[in-house]
């Protein structure tokens, strides 16, 4: 990601809207509790589940080509599924490795360094010998994006998150090209839209700031897309967009800070995950938040989160959240 955060959606393939609602936090949020399920994760970014509720977490690693994909058991124990994936440290000192995960038809999709990997995990059992990352064959989405001539071309690519649309195609947020990429069932790629830059409200940095699309989801009628915004990462400048299948963007809600993920709340609103605020020494610890957004406004569900990166709702009562700053996977019950 260019001048943005860490070199960091979920899929329940082609669910009907009613089924989607069964897997969303209700509009009237009941009391929520949060607890730590797994600890000791190395810069976790994405969390995904299969239809049976089994959990997989991506780790960025330490920058020594040690990014991994981990299985997390119900007791919190972790088991490596894939090891030795590329990992590097950015000039800003942030780890970059495997980003978000997406499960479909027995396959776990994962982005790492612009490469889309497909990993068969339907038969995985805890304790199985891990797959060596060097044996995986991937699709170089990033190279295609870099070679594409955008209207506002950054000459960079960072495929970050993904979701399956109603047409079976994969819709990808590229957080360096600031665009939404469509990958059809054959693997053919096209650019659906570019996310416009915003005017810099601060005296620091360039006059315009990259929008940086991050989270993406589909609620049965439209896509929702969250933006992070680039340096100097001003607070309250991130936007939640609606997008149709033709790529038309419409502002749904503004005033967020550094959005990294978005999920549906089952009633046209959204659950929005904020990474945190940016200060003189970099990203401020324990400033991340999970909010519920609706036309009536935004409600804070959890605050003081230490750099959260992903939210996964698995059933009508349970969600999971990765916390990069603490190296944990949190369980939310409601």
mmCIF file of C-alpha atoms in Angstrom:
data_model
loop_
_atom_site.group_PDB
_atom_site.id
_atom_site.type_symbol
_atom_site.label_atom_id
_atom_site.label_comp_id
_atom_site.label_asym_id
_atom_site.label_seq_id
_atom_site.Cartn_x
_atom_site.Cartn_y
_atom_site.Cartn_z
ATOM 1 C CA UNK A 1 0.000 0.000 0.000
ATOM 2 C CA UNK A 2 1.453 3.337 -1.008
ATOM 3 C CA UNK A 3 1.772 5.867 1.864
ATOM 4 C CA UNK A 4 -0.836 3.953 3.811
ATOM 5 C CA UNK A 5 -0.973 1.475 6.691
ATOM 6 C CA UNK A 6 0.259 -2.042 6.989
ATOM 7 C CA UNK A 7 0.945 -4.175 4.006
ATOM 8 C CA UNK A 8 -2.415 -5.777 5.291
ATOM 9 C CA UNK A 9 -14.235 -10.564 3.287
ATOM 10 C CA UNK A 10 -15.740 -12.621 3.977
ATOM 11 C CA UNK A 11 -17.653 -15.020 1.709
ATOM 12 C CA UNK A 12 -20.612 -17.259 2.326
ATOM 13 C CA UNK A 13 -20.953 -17.978 -1.358
ATOM 14 C CA UNK A 14 -24.106 -16.625 -2.977
ATOM 15 C CA UNK A 15 -26.233 -16.601 0.160
ATOM 16 C CA UNK A 16 -29.693 -15.199 -0.147
ATOM 17 C CA UNK A 17 -30.308 -11.920 1.615
ATOM 18 C CA UNK A 18 -32.473 -13.613 4.245
ATOM 19 C CA UNK A 19 -29.699 -16.045 5.046
ATOM 20 C CA UNK A 20 -27.229 -13.188 5.166
ATOM 21 C CA UNK A 21 -29.396 -11.497 7.752
ATOM 22 C CA UNK A 22 -29.276 -14.619 9.869
ATOM 23 C CA UNK A 23 -25.515 -14.134 10.073
ATOM 24 C CA UNK A 24 -25.489 -10.446 10.915
ATOM 25 C CA UNK A 25 -25.581 -8.527 14.169
ATOM 26 C CA UNK A 26 -29.228 -7.372 14.523
ATOM 27 C CA UNK A 27 -30.121 -3.719 14.059
ATOM 28 C CA UNK A 28 -31.126 -3.468 17.713
ATOM 29 C CA UNK A 29 -27.831 -4.598 19.174
ATOM 30 C CA UNK A 30 -28.193 -6.744 22.308
ATOM 31 C CA UNK A 31 -25.543 -6.673 25.033
ATOM 32 C CA UNK A 32 -22.186 -7.639 23.561
ATOM 33 C CA UNK A 33 -19.353 -9.424 25.293
ATOM 34 C CA UNK A 34 -15.804 -9.739 24.026
ATOM 35 C CA UNK A 35 -13.186 -12.276 25.044
ATOM 36 C CA UNK A 36 -9.773 -13.375 23.823
ATOM 37 C CA UNK A 37 -9.851 -16.667 21.935
ATOM 38 C CA UNK A 38 -6.271 -16.923 20.656
ATOM 39 C CA UNK A 39 -3.008 -15.201 21.596
ATOM 40 C CA UNK A 40 0.519 -15.167 20.203
ATOM 41 C CA UNK A 41 -0.481 -14.510 16.616
ATOM 42 C CA UNK A 42 2.229 -12.768 14.610
ATOM 43 C CA UNK A 43 0.763 -9.576 13.144
ATOM 44 C CA UNK A 44 -2.664 -11.055 12.345
ATOM 45 C CA UNK A 45 -4.608 -9.416 9.529
ATOM 46 C CA UNK A 46 -7.533 -11.501 8.254
ATOM 47 C CA UNK A 47 -9.985 -13.945 9.804
ATOM 48 C CA UNK A 48 -12.302 -16.203 7.815
ATOM 49 C CA UNK A 49 -14.513 -19.204 8.509
ATOM 50 C CA UNK A 50 -15.800 -22.104 6.460
ATOM 51 C CA UNK A 51 -19.500 -23.109 6.459
ATOM 52 C CA UNK A 52 -18.975 -25.306 9.525
ATOM 53 C CA UNK A 53 -17.538 -22.369 11.484
ATOM 54 C CA UNK A 54 -13.881 -23.442 11.433
ATOM 55 C CA UNK A 55 -11.592 -20.416 11.716
ATOM 56 C CA UNK A 56 -8.541 -19.420 9.698
ATOM 57 C CA UNK A 57 -6.314 -16.409 10.436
ATOM 58 C CA UNK A 58 -3.615 -14.823 8.278
ATOM 59 C CA UNK A 59 -0.384 -13.614 9.865
ATOM 60 C CA UNK A 60 1.863 -10.981 8.284
ATOM 61 C CA UNK A 61 4.917 -12.381 10.051
ATOM 62 C CA UNK A 62 8.092 -10.587 11.091
ATOM 63 C CA UNK A 63 9.445 -9.623 7.674
ATOM 64 C CA UNK A 64 11.560 -12.754 7.247
ATOM 65 C CA UNK A 65 9.335 -14.578 4.755
ATOM 66 C CA UNK A 66 7.491 -16.132 7.668
ATOM 67 C CA UNK A 67 3.928 -15.094 6.906
ATOM 68 C CA UNK A 68 1.484 -17.902 7.691
ATOM 69 C CA UNK A 69 -2.141 -18.984 7.552
ATOM 70 C CA UNK A 70 -3.261 -20.484 10.839
ATOM 71 C CA UNK A 71 -6.151 -22.682 11.906
ATOM 72 C CA UNK A 72 -7.686 -21.601 15.220
ATOM 73 C CA UNK A 73 -9.470 -24.328 17.186
ATOM 74 C CA UNK A 74 -12.456 -23.717 19.464
ATOM 75 C CA UNK A 75 -10.143 -23.864 22.502
ATOM 76 C CA UNK A 76 -7.900 -21.141 21.059
ATOM 77 C CA UNK A 77 -5.029 -23.409 20.057
ATOM 78 C CA UNK A 78 -3.454 -22.501 16.736
ATOM 79 C CA UNK A 79 -2.092 -24.773 14.021
ATOM 80 C CA UNK A 80 -0.173 -23.737 10.893
ATOM 81 C CA UNK A 81 -1.940 -24.506 7.634
ATOM 82 C CA UNK A 82 0.474 -22.691 5.298
ATOM 83 C CA UNK A 83 3.971 -21.550 6.260
ATOM 84 C CA UNK A 84 6.833 -19.647 4.642
ATOM 85 C CA UNK A 85 4.783 -17.139 2.687
ATOM 86 C CA UNK A 86 6.487 -13.871 1.678
ATOM 87 C CA UNK A 87 6.810 -11.307 4.459
ATOM 88 C CA UNK A 88 8.627 -7.987 4.532
ATOM 89 C CA UNK A 89 8.899 -4.859 6.650
ATOM 90 C CA UNK A 90 7.812 -1.590 5.042
ATOM 91 C CA UNK A 91 9.945 1.581 5.187
ATOM 92 C CA UNK A 92 7.608 2.693 7.960
ATOM 93 C CA UNK A 93 8.473 -0.382 9.993
ATOM 94 C CA UNK A 94 5.178 -2.192 9.457
ATOM 95 C CA UNK A 95 4.943 -5.906 8.623
ATOM 96 C CA UNK A 96 3.542 -6.909 5.252
ATOM 97 C CA UNK A 97 2.554 -10.442 4.336
ATOM 98 C CA UNK A 98 -0.703 -12.292 3.855
ATOM 99 C CA UNK A 99 -3.712 -9.992 3.902
ATOM 100 C CA UNK A 100 -7.373 -10.951 3.958
ATOM 101 C CA UNK A 101 -8.868 -14.388 3.427
ATOM 102 C CA UNK A 102 -12.010 -15.583 1.667
ATOM 103 C CA UNK A 103 -13.558 -19.068 1.696
ATOM 104 C CA UNK A 104 -15.538 -20.524 -1.187
ATOM 105 C CA UNK A 105 -16.314 -24.102 -2.258
ATOM 106 C CA UNK A 106 -13.651 -25.770 -0.160
ATOM 107 C CA UNK A 107 -10.973 -23.287 -1.186
ATOM 108 C CA UNK A 108 -9.398 -20.580 0.944
ATOM 109 C CA UNK A 109 -8.347 -17.568 -1.117
ATOM 110 C CA UNK A 110 -5.511 -15.416 0.230
ATOM 111 C CA UNK A 111 -3.697 -12.312 -0.993
ATOM 112 C CA UNK A 112 0.028 -11.876 -0.420
ATOM 113 C CA UNK A 113 2.155 -9.312 -2.242
ATOM 114 C CA UNK A 114 -0.365 -8.940 -5.038
ATOM 115 C CA UNK A 115 -0.582 -12.699 -5.608
ATOM 116 C CA UNK A 116 -3.904 -14.487 -5.188
ATOM 117 C CA UNK A 117 -3.414 -17.955 -3.739
ATOM 118 C CA UNK A 118 -6.000 -20.760 -3.654
ATOM 119 C CA UNK A 119 -5.564 -23.251 -0.824
ATOM 120 C CA UNK A 120 -7.660 -26.405 -0.451
ATOM 121 C CA UNK A 121 -8.608 -26.582 3.204
ATOM 122 C CA UNK A 122 -11.872 -28.562 3.094
ATOM 123 C CA UNK A 123 -10.083 -31.673 4.333
ATOM 124 C CA UNK A 124 -7.678 -29.948 6.696
ATOM 125 C CA UNK A 125 -7.293 -31.431 10.183
ATOM 126 C CA UNK A 126 -5.443 -29.737 13.064
ATOM 127 C CA UNK A 127 -1.935 -31.128 13.227
ATOM 128 C CA UNK A 128 -1.670 -31.899 9.510
ATOM 129 C CA UNK A 129 1.736 -31.149 8.003
ATOM 130 C CA UNK A 130 1.638 -27.494 6.899
ATOM 131 C CA UNK A 131 1.719 -26.597 3.229
ATOM 132 C CA UNK A 132 4.936 -24.862 2.203
ATOM 133 C CA UNK A 133 4.155 -21.468 0.752
ATOM 134 C CA UNK A 134 6.789 -22.025 -1.945
ATOM 135 C CA UNK A 135 4.677 -24.863 -3.409
ATOM 136 C CA UNK A 136 1.613 -22.706 -3.977
ATOM 137 C CA UNK A 137 0.843 -21.426 -7.461
ATOM 138 C CA UNK A 138 -0.872 -18.053 -7.544
ATOM 139 C CA UNK A 139 -2.351 -15.463 -9.872
ATOM 140 C CA UNK A 140 -0.427 -12.194 -10.145
ATOM 141 C CA UNK A 141 -3.275 -9.728 -9.732
ATOM 142 C CA UNK A 142 -0.881 -6.957 -8.699
ATOM 143 C CA UNK A 143 1.150 -7.061 -11.922
ATOM 144 C CA UNK A 144 -2.007 -6.746 -14.014
ATOM 145 C CA UNK A 145 -3.148 -3.748 -11.972
ATOM 146 C CA UNK A 146 0.219 -1.981 -12.223
ATOM 147 C CA UNK A 147 0.146 -2.351 -16.011
ATOM 148 C CA UNK A 148 -3.369 -0.953 -16.276
ATOM 149 C CA UNK A 149 -3.670 2.714 -17.271
ATOM 150 C CA UNK A 150 -5.872 4.368 -14.671
ATOM 151 C CA UNK A 151 -7.205 7.898 -14.889
ATOM 152 C CA UNK A 152 -5.437 8.626 -11.608
ATOM 153 C CA UNK A 153 -2.531 6.220 -11.860
ATOM 154 C CA UNK A 154 -0.439 5.475 -8.758
ATOM 155 C CA UNK A 155 1.699 2.891 -10.599
ATOM 156 C CA UNK A 156 1.203 0.668 -7.588
ATOM 157 C CA UNK A 157 -1.020 -2.188 -6.471
ATOM 158 C CA UNK A 158 -2.044 -3.776 -3.200
ATOM 159 C CA UNK A 159 -4.982 -6.183 -3.495
ATOM 160 C CA UNK A 160 -6.268 -6.055 0.071
ATOM 161 C CA UNK A 161 -9.745 -7.519 0.505
ATOM 162 C CA UNK A 162 -12.330 -9.397 -1.549
ATOM 163 C CA UNK A 163 -15.906 -10.629 -1.704
ATOM 164 C CA UNK A 164 -17.990 -12.714 -4.086
ATOM 165 C CA UNK A 165 -20.773 -10.815 -5.830
ATOM 166 C CA UNK A 166 -24.169 -12.087 -6.976
ATOM 167 C CA UNK A 167 -22.725 -12.956 -10.392
ATOM 168 C CA UNK A 168 -20.099 -15.273 -8.891
ATOM 169 C CA UNK A 169 -17.292 -12.856 -9.703
ATOM 170 C CA UNK A 170 -14.749 -11.767 -7.107
ATOM 171 C CA UNK A 171 -14.678 -8.054 -6.278
ATOM 172 C CA UNK A 172 -11.330 -6.827 -4.946
ATOM 173 C CA UNK A 173 -10.312 -3.644 -3.167
ATOM 174 C CA UNK A 174 -6.882 -2.515 -4.334
ATOM 175 C CA UNK A 175 -5.538 -0.295 -1.564
ATOM 176 C CA UNK A 176 -2.651 1.118 -3.593
ATOM 177 C CA UNK A 177 -4.318 1.602 -6.984
ATOM 178 C CA UNK A 178 -7.380 2.985 -5.129
ATOM 179 C CA UNK A 179 -9.697 0.953 -7.315
ATOM 180 C CA UNK A 180 -12.170 -1.915 -7.306
ATOM 181 C CA UNK A 181 -11.079 -4.824 -9.475
ATOM 182 C CA UNK A 182 -13.461 -7.483 -10.802
ATOM 183 C CA UNK A 183 -12.220 -11.039 -11.362
ATOM 184 C CA UNK A 184 -14.757 -13.163 -13.225
ATOM 185 C CA UNK A 185 -15.197 -16.920 -12.903
ATOM 186 C CA UNK A 186 -12.583 -17.533 -15.600
ATOM 187 C CA UNK A 187 -10.009 -15.374 -13.810
ATOM 188 C CA UNK A 188 -10.272 -12.497 -16.288
ATOM 189 C CA UNK A 189 -9.714 -9.093 -14.683
ATOM 190 C CA UNK A 190 -11.291 -5.702 -15.249
ATOM 191 C CA UNK A 191 -11.391 -2.375 -13.422
ATOM 192 C CA UNK A 192 -14.867 -1.618 -12.103
ATOM 193 C CA UNK A 193 -14.214 1.837 -10.672
ATOM 194 C CA UNK A 194 -11.629 4.177 -9.195
ATOM 195 C CA UNK A 195 -12.250 5.586 -5.728
ATOM 196 C CA UNK A 196 -11.787 9.367 -5.813
ATOM 197 C CA UNK A 197 -9.207 11.191 -3.719
ATOM 198 C CA UNK A 198 -10.304 13.682 -1.064
ATOM 199 C CA UNK A 199 -9.164 17.203 -0.309
ATOM 200 C CA UNK A 200 -6.572 17.301 2.467
ATOM 201 C CA UNK A 201 -8.118 19.150 5.447
ATOM 202 C CA UNK A 202 -4.744 19.543 7.173
ATOM 203 C CA UNK A 203 -1.671 21.721 6.455
ATOM 204 C CA UNK A 204 0.508 18.596 6.306
ATOM 205 C CA UNK A 205 1.042 16.514 3.184
ATOM 206 C CA UNK A 206 -0.304 16.816 -0.369
ATOM 207 C CA UNK A 207 -3.355 18.917 -1.321
ATOM 208 C CA UNK A 208 -5.318 15.763 -2.092
ATOM 209 C CA UNK A 209 -5.243 12.443 -0.212
ATOM 210 C CA UNK A 210 -5.696 8.979 -1.695
ATOM 211 C CA UNK A 211 -8.993 7.384 -0.667
ATOM 212 C CA UNK A 212 -7.576 3.837 -0.149
ATOM 213 C CA UNK A 213 -10.436 1.308 -0.386
ATOM 214 C CA UNK A 214 -10.111 -1.451 2.221
ATOM 215 C CA UNK A 215 -13.213 -3.302 3.440
ATOM 216 C CA UNK A 216 -15.820 -4.610 1.007
ATOM 217 C CA UNK A 217 -19.000 -6.629 1.451
ATOM 218 C CA UNK A 218 -22.219 -7.409 -0.423
ATOM 219 C CA UNK A 219 -25.620 -7.395 1.283
ATOM 220 C CA UNK A 220 -27.801 -8.869 -1.446
ATOM 221 C CA UNK A 221 -28.553 -5.608 -3.233
ATOM 222 C CA UNK A 222 -25.383 -3.518 -3.124
ATOM 223 C CA UNK A 223 -21.722 -3.501 -2.182
ATOM 224 C CA UNK A 224 -20.458 -1.523 0.782
ATOM 225 C CA UNK A 225 -16.881 -0.217 0.623
ATOM 226 C CA UNK A 226 -14.883 1.472 3.368
ATOM 227 C CA UNK A 227 -11.871 3.731 2.875
ATOM 228 C CA UNK A 228 -8.797 4.319 5.005
ATOM 229 C CA UNK A 229 -7.433 7.525 3.382
ATOM 230 C CA UNK A 230 -3.697 8.073 3.008
ATOM 231 C CA UNK A 231 -1.049 10.223 4.660
ATOM 232 C CA UNK A 232 -1.405 12.213 6.876
ATOM 233 C CA UNK A 233 -4.311 9.900 7.828
ATOM 234 C CA UNK A 234 -6.611 12.655 9.134
ATOM 235 C CA UNK A 235 -9.351 11.636 11.569
ATOM 236 C CA UNK A 236 -13.033 11.616 10.564
ATOM 237 C CA UNK A 237 -12.235 11.665 6.814
ATOM 238 C CA UNK A 238 -12.937 8.035 5.890
ATOM 239 C CA UNK A 239 -16.064 7.277 3.860
ATOM 240 C CA UNK A 240 -18.474 4.361 3.606
ATOM 241 C CA UNK A 241 -19.640 3.981 -0.008
ATOM 242 C CA UNK A 242 -22.440 2.063 -1.681
ATOM 243 C CA UNK A 243 -21.533 0.561 -5.068
ATOM 244 C CA UNK A 244 -23.739 -1.077 -7.695
ATOM 245 C CA UNK A 245 -22.703 -3.850 -10.070
ATOM 246 C CA UNK A 246 -21.683 -1.267 -12.673
ATOM 247 C CA UNK A 247 -19.225 0.372 -10.293
ATOM 248 C CA UNK A 248 -21.210 3.506 -9.513
ATOM 249 C CA UNK A 249 -20.204 4.868 -6.101
ATOM 250 C CA UNK A 250 -22.572 6.721 -3.786
ATOM 251 C CA UNK A 251 -21.671 8.077 -0.363
ATOM 252 C CA UNK A 252 -23.577 6.236 2.368
ATOM 253 C CA UNK A 253 -21.898 7.698 5.456
ATOM 254 C CA UNK A 254 -18.928 9.922 6.220
ATOM 255 C CA UNK A 255 -16.928 10.862 9.274
ATOM 256 C CA UNK A 256 -15.094 7.620 10.005
ATOM 257 C CA UNK A 257 -11.423 7.286 10.909
ATOM 258 C CA UNK A 258 -9.132 4.835 9.071
ATOM 259 C CA UNK A 259 -11.662 2.159 8.102
ATOM 260 C CA UNK A 260 -10.134 -1.284 7.543
ATOM 261 C CA UNK A 261 -13.222 -3.498 7.307
ATOM 262 C CA UNK A 262 -16.973 -3.327 6.829
ATOM 263 C CA UNK A 263 -19.718 -5.925 7.299
ATOM 264 C CA UNK A 264 -23.493 -5.851 6.857
ATOM 265 C CA UNK A 265 -25.768 -5.399 9.856
ATOM 266 C CA UNK A 266 -28.686 -7.121 8.104
ATOM 267 C CA UNK A 267 -30.830 -4.025 7.599
ATOM 268 C CA UNK A 268 -29.000 -1.882 5.071
ATOM 269 C CA UNK A 269 -26.612 -0.500 7.651
ATOM 270 C CA UNK A 270 -23.071 -1.555 8.365
ATOM 271 C CA UNK A 271 -20.592 -2.648 10.986
ATOM 272 C CA UNK A 272 -17.487 -0.541 10.500
ATOM 273 C CA UNK A 273 -14.045 -1.363 11.895
ATOM 274 C CA UNK A 274 -11.620 1.530 12.424
ATOM 275 C CA UNK A 275 -7.889 0.829 12.685
ATOM 276 C CA UNK A 276 -7.100 3.805 14.925
ATOM 277 C CA UNK A 277 -5.909 7.390 14.906
ATOM 278 C CA UNK A 278 -2.560 8.656 13.613
ATOM 279 C CA UNK A 279 -0.326 10.901 15.697
ATOM 280 C CA UNK A 280 3.114 12.490 15.727
ATOM 281 C CA UNK A 281 4.774 9.132 16.480
ATOM 282 C CA UNK A 282 2.671 7.059 14.092
ATOM 283 C CA UNK A 283 -0.417 4.982 14.778
ATOM 284 C CA UNK A 284 -1.737 5.541 18.280
ATOM 285 C CA UNK A 285 -2.244 2.401 20.341
ATOM 286 C CA UNK A 286 -5.694 1.443 21.613
ATOM 287 C CA UNK A 287 -7.594 3.913 19.429
ATOM 288 C CA UNK A 288 -9.403 1.445 17.170
ATOM 289 C CA UNK A 289 -13.184 1.089 17.257
ATOM 290 C CA UNK A 290 -16.049 -1.088 16.052
ATOM 291 C CA UNK A 291 -19.145 0.913 15.157
ATOM 292 C CA UNK A 292 -22.618 0.232 13.881
ATOM 293 C CA UNK A 293 -23.548 2.702 11.162
ATOM 294 C CA UNK A 294 -27.121 3.559 10.154
ATOM 295 C CA UNK A 295 -28.929 6.541 8.652
ATOM 296 C CA UNK A 296 -29.591 7.674 12.211
ATOM 297 C CA UNK A 297 -25.864 7.896 12.937
ATOM 298 C CA UNK A 298 -23.026 5.806 14.290
ATOM 299 C CA UNK A 299 -23.064 3.800 17.505
ATOM 300 C CA UNK A 300 -19.776 2.705 19.097
ATOM 301 C CA UNK A 301 -19.913 -0.981 20.005
ATOM 302 C CA UNK A 302 -16.295 -1.313 21.181
ATOM 303 C CA UNK A 303 -13.513 1.237 21.554
ATOM 304 C CA UNK A 304 -9.908 1.247 22.779
ATOM 305 C CA UNK A 305 -9.049 -1.591 20.382
ATOM 306 C CA UNK A 306 -5.335 -1.959 19.636
ATOM 307 C CA UNK A 307 -5.166 -1.795 15.821
ATOM 308 C CA UNK A 308 -8.002 -4.118 14.768
ATOM 309 C CA UNK A 309 -7.843 -5.329 11.175
ATOM 310 C CA UNK A 310 -10.738 -7.658 10.341
ATOM 311 C CA UNK A 311 -14.224 -8.656 11.474
ATOM 312 C CA UNK A 312 -15.935 -11.940 10.634
ATOM 313 C CA UNK A 313 -19.541 -12.735 11.562
ATOM 314 C CA UNK A 314 -20.039 -16.499 11.628
ATOM 315 C CA UNK A 315 -23.573 -16.980 12.958
ATOM 316 C CA UNK A 316 -26.469 -15.203 14.652
ATOM 317 C CA UNK A 317 -24.615 -14.922 17.952
ATOM 318 C CA UNK A 318 -20.875 -14.900 17.234
ATOM 319 C CA UNK A 319 -18.280 -12.773 15.469
ATOM 320 C CA UNK A 320 -14.481 -12.743 15.498
ATOM 321 C CA UNK A 321 -12.013 -9.884 15.216
ATOM 322 C CA UNK A 322 -8.262 -9.841 14.603
ATOM 323 C CA UNK A 323 -6.198 -7.384 16.665
ATOM 324 C CA UNK A 324 -2.849 -6.624 15.048
ATOM 325 C CA UNK A 325 -1.392 -4.637 17.944
ATOM 326 C CA UNK A 326 -1.990 -7.384 20.510
ATOM 327 C CA UNK A 327 -1.490 -10.408 18.259
ATOM 328 C CA UNK A 328 -4.875 -11.795 19.291
ATOM 329 C CA UNK A 329 -8.125 -13.136 17.913
ATOM 330 C CA UNK A 330 -11.130 -11.814 19.819
ATOM 331 C CA UNK A 331 -14.533 -13.514 20.089
ATOM 332 C CA UNK A 332 -17.630 -11.319 20.214
ATOM 333 C CA UNK A 333 -20.825 -12.878 21.575
ATOM 334 C CA UNK A 334 -24.294 -11.363 21.484
#
